[in-house]
Short mmCIF file of C-alpha atoms in Angstrom, two decimals:
data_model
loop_
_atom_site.label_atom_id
_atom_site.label_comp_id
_atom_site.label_asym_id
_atom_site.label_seq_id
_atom_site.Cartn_x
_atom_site.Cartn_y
_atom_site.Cartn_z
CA UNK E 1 0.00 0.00 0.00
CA UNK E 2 1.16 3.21 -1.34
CA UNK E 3 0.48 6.38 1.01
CA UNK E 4 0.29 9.84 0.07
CA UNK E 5 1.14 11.76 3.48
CA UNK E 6 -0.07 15.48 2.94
CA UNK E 7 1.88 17.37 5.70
CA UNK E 8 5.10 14.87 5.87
CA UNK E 9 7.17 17.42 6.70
CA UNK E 10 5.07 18.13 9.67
CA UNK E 11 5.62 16.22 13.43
CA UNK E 12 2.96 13.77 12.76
CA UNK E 13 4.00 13.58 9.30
CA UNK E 14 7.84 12.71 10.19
CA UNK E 15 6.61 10.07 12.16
CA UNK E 16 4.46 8.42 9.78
CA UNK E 17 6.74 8.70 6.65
CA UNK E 18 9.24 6.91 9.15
CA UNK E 19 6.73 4.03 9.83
CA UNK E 20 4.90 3.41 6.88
CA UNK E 21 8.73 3.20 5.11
CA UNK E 22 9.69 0.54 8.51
CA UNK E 23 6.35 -1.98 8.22
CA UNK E 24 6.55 -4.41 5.22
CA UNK E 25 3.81 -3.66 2.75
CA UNK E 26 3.59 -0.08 3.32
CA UNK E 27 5.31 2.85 1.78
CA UNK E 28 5.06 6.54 1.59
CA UNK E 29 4.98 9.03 -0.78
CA UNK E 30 6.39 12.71 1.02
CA UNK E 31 4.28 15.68 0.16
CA UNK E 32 6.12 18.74 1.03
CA UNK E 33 6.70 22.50 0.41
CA UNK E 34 10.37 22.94 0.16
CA UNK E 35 12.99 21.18 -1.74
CA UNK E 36 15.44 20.96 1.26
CA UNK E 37 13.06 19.19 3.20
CA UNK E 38 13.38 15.70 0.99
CA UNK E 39 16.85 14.84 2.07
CA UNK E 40 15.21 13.54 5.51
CA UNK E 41 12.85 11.77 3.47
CA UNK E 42 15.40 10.46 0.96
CA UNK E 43 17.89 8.63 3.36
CA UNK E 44 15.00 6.51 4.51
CA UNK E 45 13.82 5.30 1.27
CA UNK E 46 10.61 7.62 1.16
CA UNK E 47 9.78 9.16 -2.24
CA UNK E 48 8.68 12.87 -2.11
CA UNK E 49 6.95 15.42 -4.13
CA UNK E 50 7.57 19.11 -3.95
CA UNK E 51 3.32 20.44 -4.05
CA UNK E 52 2.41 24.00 -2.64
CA UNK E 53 -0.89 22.96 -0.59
CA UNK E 54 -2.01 26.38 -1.60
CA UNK E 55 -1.49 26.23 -5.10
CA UNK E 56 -3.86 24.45 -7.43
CA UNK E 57 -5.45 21.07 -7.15
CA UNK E 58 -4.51 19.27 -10.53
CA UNK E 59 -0.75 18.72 -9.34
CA UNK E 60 -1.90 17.13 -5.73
CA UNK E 61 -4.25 14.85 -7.99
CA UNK E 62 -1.40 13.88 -10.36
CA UNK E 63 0.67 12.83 -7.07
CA UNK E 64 -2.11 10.64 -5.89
CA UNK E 65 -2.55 9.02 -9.23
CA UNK E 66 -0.45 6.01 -8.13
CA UNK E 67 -1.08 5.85 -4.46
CA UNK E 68 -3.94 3.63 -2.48
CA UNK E 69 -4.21 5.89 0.17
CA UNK E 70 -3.75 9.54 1.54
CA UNK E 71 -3.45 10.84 4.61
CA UNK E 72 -4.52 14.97 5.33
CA UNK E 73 -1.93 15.74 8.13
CA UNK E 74 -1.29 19.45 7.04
CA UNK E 75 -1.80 21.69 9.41
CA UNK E 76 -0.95 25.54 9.43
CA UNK E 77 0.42 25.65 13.10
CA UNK E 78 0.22 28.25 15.63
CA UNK E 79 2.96 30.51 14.47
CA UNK E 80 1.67 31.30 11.05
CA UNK E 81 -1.41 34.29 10.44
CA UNK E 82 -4.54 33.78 10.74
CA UNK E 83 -5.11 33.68 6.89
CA UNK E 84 -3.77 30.26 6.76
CA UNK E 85 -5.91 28.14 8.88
CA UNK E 86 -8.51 29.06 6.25
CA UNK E 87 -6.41 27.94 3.23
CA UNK E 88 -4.47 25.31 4.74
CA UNK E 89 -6.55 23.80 7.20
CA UNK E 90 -9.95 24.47 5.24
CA UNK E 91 -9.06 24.64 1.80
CA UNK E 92 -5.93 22.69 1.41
CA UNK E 93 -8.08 19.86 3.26
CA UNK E 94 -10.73 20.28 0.47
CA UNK E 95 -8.47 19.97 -2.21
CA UNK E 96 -6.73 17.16 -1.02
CA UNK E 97 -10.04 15.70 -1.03
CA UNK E 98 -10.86 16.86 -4.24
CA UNK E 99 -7.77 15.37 -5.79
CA UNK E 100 -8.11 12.21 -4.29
CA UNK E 101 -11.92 11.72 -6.01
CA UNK E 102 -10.06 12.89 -9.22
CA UNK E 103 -7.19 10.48 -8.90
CA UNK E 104 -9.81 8.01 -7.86
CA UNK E 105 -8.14 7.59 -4.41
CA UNK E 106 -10.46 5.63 -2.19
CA UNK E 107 -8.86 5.62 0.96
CA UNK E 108 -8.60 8.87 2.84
CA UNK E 109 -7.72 9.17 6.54
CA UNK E 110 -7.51 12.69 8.12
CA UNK E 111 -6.05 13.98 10.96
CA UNK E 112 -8.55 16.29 12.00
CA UNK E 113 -9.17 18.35 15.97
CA UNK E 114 -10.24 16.72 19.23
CA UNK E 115 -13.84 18.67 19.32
CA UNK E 116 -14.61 19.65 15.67
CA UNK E 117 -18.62 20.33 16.82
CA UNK E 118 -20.66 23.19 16.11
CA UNK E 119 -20.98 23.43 20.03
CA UNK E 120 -16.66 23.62 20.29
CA UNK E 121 -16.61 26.41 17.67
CA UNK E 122 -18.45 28.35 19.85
CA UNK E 123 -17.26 27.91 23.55
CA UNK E 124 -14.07 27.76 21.96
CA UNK E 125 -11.29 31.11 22.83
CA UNK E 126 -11.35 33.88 19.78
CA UNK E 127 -7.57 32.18 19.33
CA UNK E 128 -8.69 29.07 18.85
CA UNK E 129 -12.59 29.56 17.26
CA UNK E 130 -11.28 30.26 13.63
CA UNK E 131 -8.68 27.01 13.94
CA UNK E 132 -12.46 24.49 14.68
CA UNK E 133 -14.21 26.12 12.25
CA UNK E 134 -12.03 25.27 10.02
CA UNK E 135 -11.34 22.30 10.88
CA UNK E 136 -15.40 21.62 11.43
CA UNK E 137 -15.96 22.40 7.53
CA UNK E 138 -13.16 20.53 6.29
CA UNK E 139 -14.38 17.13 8.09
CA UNK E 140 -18.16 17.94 7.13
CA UNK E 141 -16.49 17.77 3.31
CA UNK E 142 -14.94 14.69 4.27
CA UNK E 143 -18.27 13.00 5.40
CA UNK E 144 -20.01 14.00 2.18
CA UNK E 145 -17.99 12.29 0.01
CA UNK E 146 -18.17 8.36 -1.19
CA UNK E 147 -15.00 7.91 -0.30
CA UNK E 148 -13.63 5.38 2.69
CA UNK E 149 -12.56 8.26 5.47
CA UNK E 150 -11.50 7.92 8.54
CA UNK E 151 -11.57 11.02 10.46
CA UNK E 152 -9.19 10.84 13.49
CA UNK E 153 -9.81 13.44 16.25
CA UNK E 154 -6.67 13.55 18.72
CA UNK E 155 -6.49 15.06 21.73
CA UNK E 156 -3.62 17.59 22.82
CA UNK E 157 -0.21 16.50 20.95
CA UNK E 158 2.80 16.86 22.41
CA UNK E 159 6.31 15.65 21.77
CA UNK E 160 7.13 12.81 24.27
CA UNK E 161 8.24 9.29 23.24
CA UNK E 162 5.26 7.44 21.64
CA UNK E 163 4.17 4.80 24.52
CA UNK E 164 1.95 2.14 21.69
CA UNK E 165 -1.14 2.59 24.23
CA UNK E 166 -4.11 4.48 23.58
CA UNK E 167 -7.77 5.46 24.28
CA UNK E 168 -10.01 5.91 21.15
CA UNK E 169 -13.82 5.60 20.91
CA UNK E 170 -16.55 8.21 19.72
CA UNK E 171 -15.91 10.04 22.85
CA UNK E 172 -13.56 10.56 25.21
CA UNK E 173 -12.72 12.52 28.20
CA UNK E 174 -10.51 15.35 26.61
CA UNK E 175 -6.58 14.68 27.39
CA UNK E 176 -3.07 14.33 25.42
CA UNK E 177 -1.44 11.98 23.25
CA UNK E 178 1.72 12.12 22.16
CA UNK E 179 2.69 12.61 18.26
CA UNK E 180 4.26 9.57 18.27
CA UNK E 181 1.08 7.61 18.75
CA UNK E 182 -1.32 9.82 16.32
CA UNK E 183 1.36 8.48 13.55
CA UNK E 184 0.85 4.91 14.99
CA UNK E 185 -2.48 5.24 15.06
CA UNK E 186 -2.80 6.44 11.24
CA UNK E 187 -0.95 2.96 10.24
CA UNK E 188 -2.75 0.92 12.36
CA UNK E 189 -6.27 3.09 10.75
CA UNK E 190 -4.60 1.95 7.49
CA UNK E 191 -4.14 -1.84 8.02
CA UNK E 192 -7.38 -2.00 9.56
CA UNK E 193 -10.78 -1.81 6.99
CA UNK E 194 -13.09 -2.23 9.84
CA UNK E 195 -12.02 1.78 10.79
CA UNK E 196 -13.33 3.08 7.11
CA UNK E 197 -16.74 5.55 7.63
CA UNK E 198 -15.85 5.80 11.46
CA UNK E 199 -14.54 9.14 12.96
CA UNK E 200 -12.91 8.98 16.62
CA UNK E 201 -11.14 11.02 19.81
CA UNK E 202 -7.68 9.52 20.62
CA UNK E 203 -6.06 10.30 23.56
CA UNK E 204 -2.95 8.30 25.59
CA UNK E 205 -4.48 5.20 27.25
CA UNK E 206 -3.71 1.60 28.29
CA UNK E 207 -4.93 -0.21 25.49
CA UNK E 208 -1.99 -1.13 22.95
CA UNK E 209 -3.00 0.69 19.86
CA UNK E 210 -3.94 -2.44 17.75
CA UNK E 211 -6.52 -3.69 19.84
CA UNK E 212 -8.00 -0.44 20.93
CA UNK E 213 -8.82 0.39 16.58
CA UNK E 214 -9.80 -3.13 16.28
CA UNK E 215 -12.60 -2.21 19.02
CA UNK E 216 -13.72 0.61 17.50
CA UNK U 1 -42.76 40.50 3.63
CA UNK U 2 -41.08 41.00 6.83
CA UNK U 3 -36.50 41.25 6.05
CA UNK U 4 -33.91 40.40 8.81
CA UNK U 5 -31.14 42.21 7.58
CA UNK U 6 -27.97 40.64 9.06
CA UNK U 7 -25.09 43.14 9.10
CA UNK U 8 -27.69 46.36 9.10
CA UNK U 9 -24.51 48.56 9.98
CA UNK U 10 -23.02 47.45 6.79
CA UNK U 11 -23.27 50.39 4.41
CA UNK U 12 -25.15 48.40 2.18
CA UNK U 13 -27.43 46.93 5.12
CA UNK U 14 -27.93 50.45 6.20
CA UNK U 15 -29.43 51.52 2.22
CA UNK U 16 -31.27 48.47 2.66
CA UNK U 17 -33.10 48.97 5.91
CA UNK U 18 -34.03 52.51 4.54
CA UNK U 19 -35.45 51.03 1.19
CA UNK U 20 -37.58 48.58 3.16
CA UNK U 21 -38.66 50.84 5.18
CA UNK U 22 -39.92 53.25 2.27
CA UNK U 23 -41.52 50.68 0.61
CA UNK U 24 -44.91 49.54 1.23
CA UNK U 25 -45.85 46.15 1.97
CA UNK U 26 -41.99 45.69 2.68
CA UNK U 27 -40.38 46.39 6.50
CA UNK U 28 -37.18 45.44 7.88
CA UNK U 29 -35.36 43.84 11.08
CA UNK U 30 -32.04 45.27 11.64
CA UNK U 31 -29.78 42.77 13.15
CA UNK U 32 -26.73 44.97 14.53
CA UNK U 33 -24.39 44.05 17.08
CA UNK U 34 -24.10 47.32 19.16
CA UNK U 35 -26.83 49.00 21.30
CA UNK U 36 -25.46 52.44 19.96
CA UNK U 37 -25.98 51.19 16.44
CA UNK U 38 -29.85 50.99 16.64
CA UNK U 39 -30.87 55.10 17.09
CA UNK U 40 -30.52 55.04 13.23
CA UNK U 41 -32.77 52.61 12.81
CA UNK U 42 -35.38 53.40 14.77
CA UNK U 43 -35.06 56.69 13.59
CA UNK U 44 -36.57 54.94 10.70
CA UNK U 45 -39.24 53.04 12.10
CA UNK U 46 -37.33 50.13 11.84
CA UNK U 47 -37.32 47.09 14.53
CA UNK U 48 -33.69 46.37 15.54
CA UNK U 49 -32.44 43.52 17.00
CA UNK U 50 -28.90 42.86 18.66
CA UNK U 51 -27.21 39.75 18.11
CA UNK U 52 -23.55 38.97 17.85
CA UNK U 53 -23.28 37.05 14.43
CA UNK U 54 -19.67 35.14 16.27
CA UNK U 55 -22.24 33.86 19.03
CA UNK U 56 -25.02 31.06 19.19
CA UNK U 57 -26.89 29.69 16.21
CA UNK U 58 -30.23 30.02 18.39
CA UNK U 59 -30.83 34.15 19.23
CA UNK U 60 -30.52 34.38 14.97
CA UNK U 61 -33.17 31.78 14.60
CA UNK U 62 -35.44 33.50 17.27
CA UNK U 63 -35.32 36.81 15.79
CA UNK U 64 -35.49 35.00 12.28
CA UNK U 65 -39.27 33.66 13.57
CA UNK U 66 -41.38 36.23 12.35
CA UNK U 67 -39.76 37.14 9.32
CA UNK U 68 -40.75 35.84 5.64
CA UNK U 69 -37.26 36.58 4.28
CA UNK U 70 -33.29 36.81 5.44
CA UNK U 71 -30.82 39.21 3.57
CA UNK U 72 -26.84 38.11 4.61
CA UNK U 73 -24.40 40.91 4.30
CA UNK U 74 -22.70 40.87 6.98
CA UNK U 75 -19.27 41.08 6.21
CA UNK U 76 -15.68 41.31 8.09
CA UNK U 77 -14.30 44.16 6.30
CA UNK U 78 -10.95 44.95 5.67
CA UNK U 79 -9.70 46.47 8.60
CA UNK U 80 -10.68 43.29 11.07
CA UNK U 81 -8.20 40.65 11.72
CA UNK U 82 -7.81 37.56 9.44
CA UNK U 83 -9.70 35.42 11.60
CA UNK U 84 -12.94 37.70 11.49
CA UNK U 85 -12.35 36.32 7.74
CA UNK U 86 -13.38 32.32 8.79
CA UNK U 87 -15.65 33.40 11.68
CA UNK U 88 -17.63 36.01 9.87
CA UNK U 89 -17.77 35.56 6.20
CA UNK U 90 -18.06 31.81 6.45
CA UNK U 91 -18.83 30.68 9.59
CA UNK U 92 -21.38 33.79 10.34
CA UNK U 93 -22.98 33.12 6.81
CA UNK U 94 -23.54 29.29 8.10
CA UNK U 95 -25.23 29.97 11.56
CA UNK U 96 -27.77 32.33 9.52
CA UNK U 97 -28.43 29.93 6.86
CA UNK U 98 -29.18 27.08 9.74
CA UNK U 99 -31.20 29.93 11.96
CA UNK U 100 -33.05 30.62 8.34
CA UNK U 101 -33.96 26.52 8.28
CA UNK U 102 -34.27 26.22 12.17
CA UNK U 103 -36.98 29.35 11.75
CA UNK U 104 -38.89 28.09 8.59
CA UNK U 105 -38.04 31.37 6.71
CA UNK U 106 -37.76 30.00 3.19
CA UNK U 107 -36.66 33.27 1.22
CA UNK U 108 -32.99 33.82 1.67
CA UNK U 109 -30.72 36.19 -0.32
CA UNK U 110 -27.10 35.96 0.22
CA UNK U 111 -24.43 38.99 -0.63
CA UNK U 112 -21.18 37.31 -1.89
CA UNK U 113 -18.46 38.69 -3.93
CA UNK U 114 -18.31 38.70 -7.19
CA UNK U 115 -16.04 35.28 -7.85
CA UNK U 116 -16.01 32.55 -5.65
CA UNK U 117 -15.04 29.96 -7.56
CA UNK U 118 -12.18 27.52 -7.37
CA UNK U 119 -10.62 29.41 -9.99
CA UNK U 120 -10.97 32.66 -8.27
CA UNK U 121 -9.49 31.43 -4.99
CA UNK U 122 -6.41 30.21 -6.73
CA UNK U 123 -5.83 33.20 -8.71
CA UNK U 124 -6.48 35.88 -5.85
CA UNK U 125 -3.70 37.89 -3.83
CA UNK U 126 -2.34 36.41 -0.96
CA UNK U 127 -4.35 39.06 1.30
CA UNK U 128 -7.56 38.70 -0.38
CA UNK U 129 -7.54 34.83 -1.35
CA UNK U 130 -9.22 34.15 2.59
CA UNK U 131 -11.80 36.10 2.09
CA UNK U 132 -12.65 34.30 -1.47
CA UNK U 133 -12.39 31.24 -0.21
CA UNK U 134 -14.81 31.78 3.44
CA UNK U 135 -17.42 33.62 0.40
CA UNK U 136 -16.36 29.96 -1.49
CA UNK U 137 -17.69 27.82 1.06
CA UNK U 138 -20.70 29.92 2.32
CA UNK U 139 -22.41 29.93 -1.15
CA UNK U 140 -21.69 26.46 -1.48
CA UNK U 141 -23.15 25.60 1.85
CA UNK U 142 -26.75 27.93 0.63
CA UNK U 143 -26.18 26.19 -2.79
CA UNK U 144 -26.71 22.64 -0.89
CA UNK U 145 -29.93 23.31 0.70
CA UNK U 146 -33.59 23.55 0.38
CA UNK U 147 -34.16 27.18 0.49
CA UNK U 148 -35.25 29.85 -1.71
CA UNK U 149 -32.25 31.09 -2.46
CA UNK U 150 -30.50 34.02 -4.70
CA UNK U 151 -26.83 34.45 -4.36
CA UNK U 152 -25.41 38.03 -5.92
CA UNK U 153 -21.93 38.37 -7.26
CA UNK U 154 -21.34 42.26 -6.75
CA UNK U 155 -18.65 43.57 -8.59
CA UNK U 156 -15.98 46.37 -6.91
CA UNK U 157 -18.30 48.20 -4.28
CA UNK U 158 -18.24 51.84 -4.34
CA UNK U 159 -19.94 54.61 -1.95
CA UNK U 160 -20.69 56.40 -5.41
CA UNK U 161 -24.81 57.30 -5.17
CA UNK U 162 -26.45 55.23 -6.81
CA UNK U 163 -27.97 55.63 -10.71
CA UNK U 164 -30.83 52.86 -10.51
CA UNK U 165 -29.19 50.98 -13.59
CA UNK U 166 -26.83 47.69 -14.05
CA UNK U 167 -26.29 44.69 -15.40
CA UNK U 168 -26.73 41.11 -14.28
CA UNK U 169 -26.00 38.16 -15.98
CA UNK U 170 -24.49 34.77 -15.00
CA UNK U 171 -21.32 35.99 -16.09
CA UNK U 172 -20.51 40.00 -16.47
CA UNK U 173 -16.95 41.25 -17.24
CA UNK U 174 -15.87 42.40 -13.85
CA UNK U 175 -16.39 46.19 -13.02
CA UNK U 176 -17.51 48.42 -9.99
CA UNK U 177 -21.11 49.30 -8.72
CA UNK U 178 -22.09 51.48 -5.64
CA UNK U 179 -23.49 49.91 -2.42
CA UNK U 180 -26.99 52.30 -2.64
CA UNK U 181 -27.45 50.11 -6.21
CA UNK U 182 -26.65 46.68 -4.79
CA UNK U 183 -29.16 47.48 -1.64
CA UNK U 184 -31.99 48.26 -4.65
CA UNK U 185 -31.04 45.32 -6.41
CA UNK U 186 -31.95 43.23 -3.38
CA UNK U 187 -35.26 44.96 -2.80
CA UNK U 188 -35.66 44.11 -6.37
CA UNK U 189 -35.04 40.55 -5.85
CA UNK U 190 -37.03 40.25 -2.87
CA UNK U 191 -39.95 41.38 -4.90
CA UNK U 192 -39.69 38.46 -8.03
CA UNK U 193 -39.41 35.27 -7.14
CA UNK U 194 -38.16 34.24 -10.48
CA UNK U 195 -34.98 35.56 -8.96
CA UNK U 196 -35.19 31.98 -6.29
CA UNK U 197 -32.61 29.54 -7.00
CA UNK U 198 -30.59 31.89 -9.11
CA UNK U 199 -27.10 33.89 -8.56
CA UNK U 200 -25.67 36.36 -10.95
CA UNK U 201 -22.89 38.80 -11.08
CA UNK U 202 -23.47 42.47 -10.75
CA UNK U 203 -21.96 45.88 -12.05
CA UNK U 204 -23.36 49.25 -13.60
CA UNK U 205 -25.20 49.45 -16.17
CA UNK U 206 -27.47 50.90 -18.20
CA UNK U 207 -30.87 48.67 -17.90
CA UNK U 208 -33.23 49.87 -14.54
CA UNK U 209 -32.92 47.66 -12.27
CA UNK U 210 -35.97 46.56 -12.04
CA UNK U 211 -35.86 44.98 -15.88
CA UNK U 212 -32.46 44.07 -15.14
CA UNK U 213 -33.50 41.28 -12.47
CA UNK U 214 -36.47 40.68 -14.13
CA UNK U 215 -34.63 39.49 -17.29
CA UNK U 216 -32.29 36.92 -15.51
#
């Protein structure tokens, strides 16, 4: 299985290119922004592709073309204006989904917010508000398409050692997870058919990872 | 017909409320988000009612209750902050359309820019390309429901007065028109239903507007 990761360059997306490149079967295909940011991608065997996520969608189409999957793990990050969420985290979402329908790319798994709810948007601080929105109206384009999502909804990331236990289900009580784990999490989504159509919260738990997706 | 005007203030929302209010069988409901906003208003004779557009979908249904139509042109402006952008333009535009459903008010006539289309968003500025795309993804969200919609593409808005002409097709070439003519223009298509279901772009002209929006 071939996977486009949208956002490789990213801390999720490190993780995942490194993991998908480490499990027999799996591969990935780097989408970033920059050229200097393949040679991390290179000396592990991962193939990239240099795509501006806020450019057009034709070219992120033509790099799904020979792919089985993609994963949406873009995200515009707290340090960049508030312009971006809207075309990164909105629209650069929707094309990505766009260009996987084109490229007839079934298999789309997004790494989407904790609360993504019409009800977060709102109690959520001015900050934060226009980062759920967008995030709400890039999974409710998700939902209405045919293809076989997975919407994962993690809770607070943060950069400790991945620890291959989790807590996922519909809902959770709102905590942290480490990067690490999201990445984990996406493979084992991958491997997994029974998690196509289903959306979940993920947070760091005591279930190994494997088991707690098969439950899902 | 009874007209919640959402974003009153506007300078087109404030021609608007004034038209309304001079016409007969026609009033308007100014929704404004100040206290100190409504002395023009009632000046006028018009009902005001204060909502913040950022807050709960609910108050906007309320006050949508006993109207037969909803006017949306609210709008950000250029001098707010990049997130106003997501949580105005888009996310603002949303919560009315659901208050419109949520109410029963059918009639619903949306003020978007003159391009929002895919192509537009790709080939606008940097600083403007938000702004497109939250316009984007609020007609599309009117587009997919069951209301009686009309969705008009002003061109460049001016404070020039108004000269009661323009022209309105599907497709114009692109060119300016002043707010007091895109306020008349609504009235215009509040009064002829063959205007439901339909969106055109708008400029000056030389047809009265009227036969203008009758000929669409």
């Amino acid at each position: 299985m071939n996977v486009l990761v949208v956002g490789a360059n990213g801390q999720i997306g490190k993780h995942l290119v490194s993991f998908l490149q480490n499990k027999d079967g799996l591969k990935a295909k780097a989408m970033i922004r920059k050229p200097e940011q393949s040679a991390d991608f290179e000396k592990i065997g991962a193939e990239t592709v240099l795509i501006d996520l806020e450019g057009e969608i034709e070219p992120i189409a033509k790099a799904a073309k020979d792919v089985d999957a993609i994963v949406f793990t873009a995200g515009s990050g707290p340090h960049t204006g508030k312009d971006k969420t809207i075309m990164v985290d909105l629209d650069g979402a929707v094309k990505t989904i766009e260009a996987a329908k084109m490229a007839g790319v079934k298999r789309f798994v997004m790494i989407s917010s904790f609360d993504t709810s019409r009800e977060a948007i709102q109690s959520a601080s001015a900050s934060f508000a226009p980062y759920v929105a967008a995030k709400h109206y890039a999974d409710d384009w998700l939902r209405r398409t045919e293809l076989d999502y997975t919407i994962i909804h993690p809770g607070g990331l943060t950069n400790e050692k991945g620890t291959g236990h989790v807590k996922a289900a519909e809902e959770v009580e709102r905590g942290q997870i480490p990067r690490e784990d999201v990445a984990s999490v996406i493979v084992a989504c991958l491997e997994n058919e029974k998690t196509i159509g289903k959306e979940f919260q993920l947070v760091s738990g005591t279930t190994p990872i494997k088991e707690a997706i098969a439950a899902l």
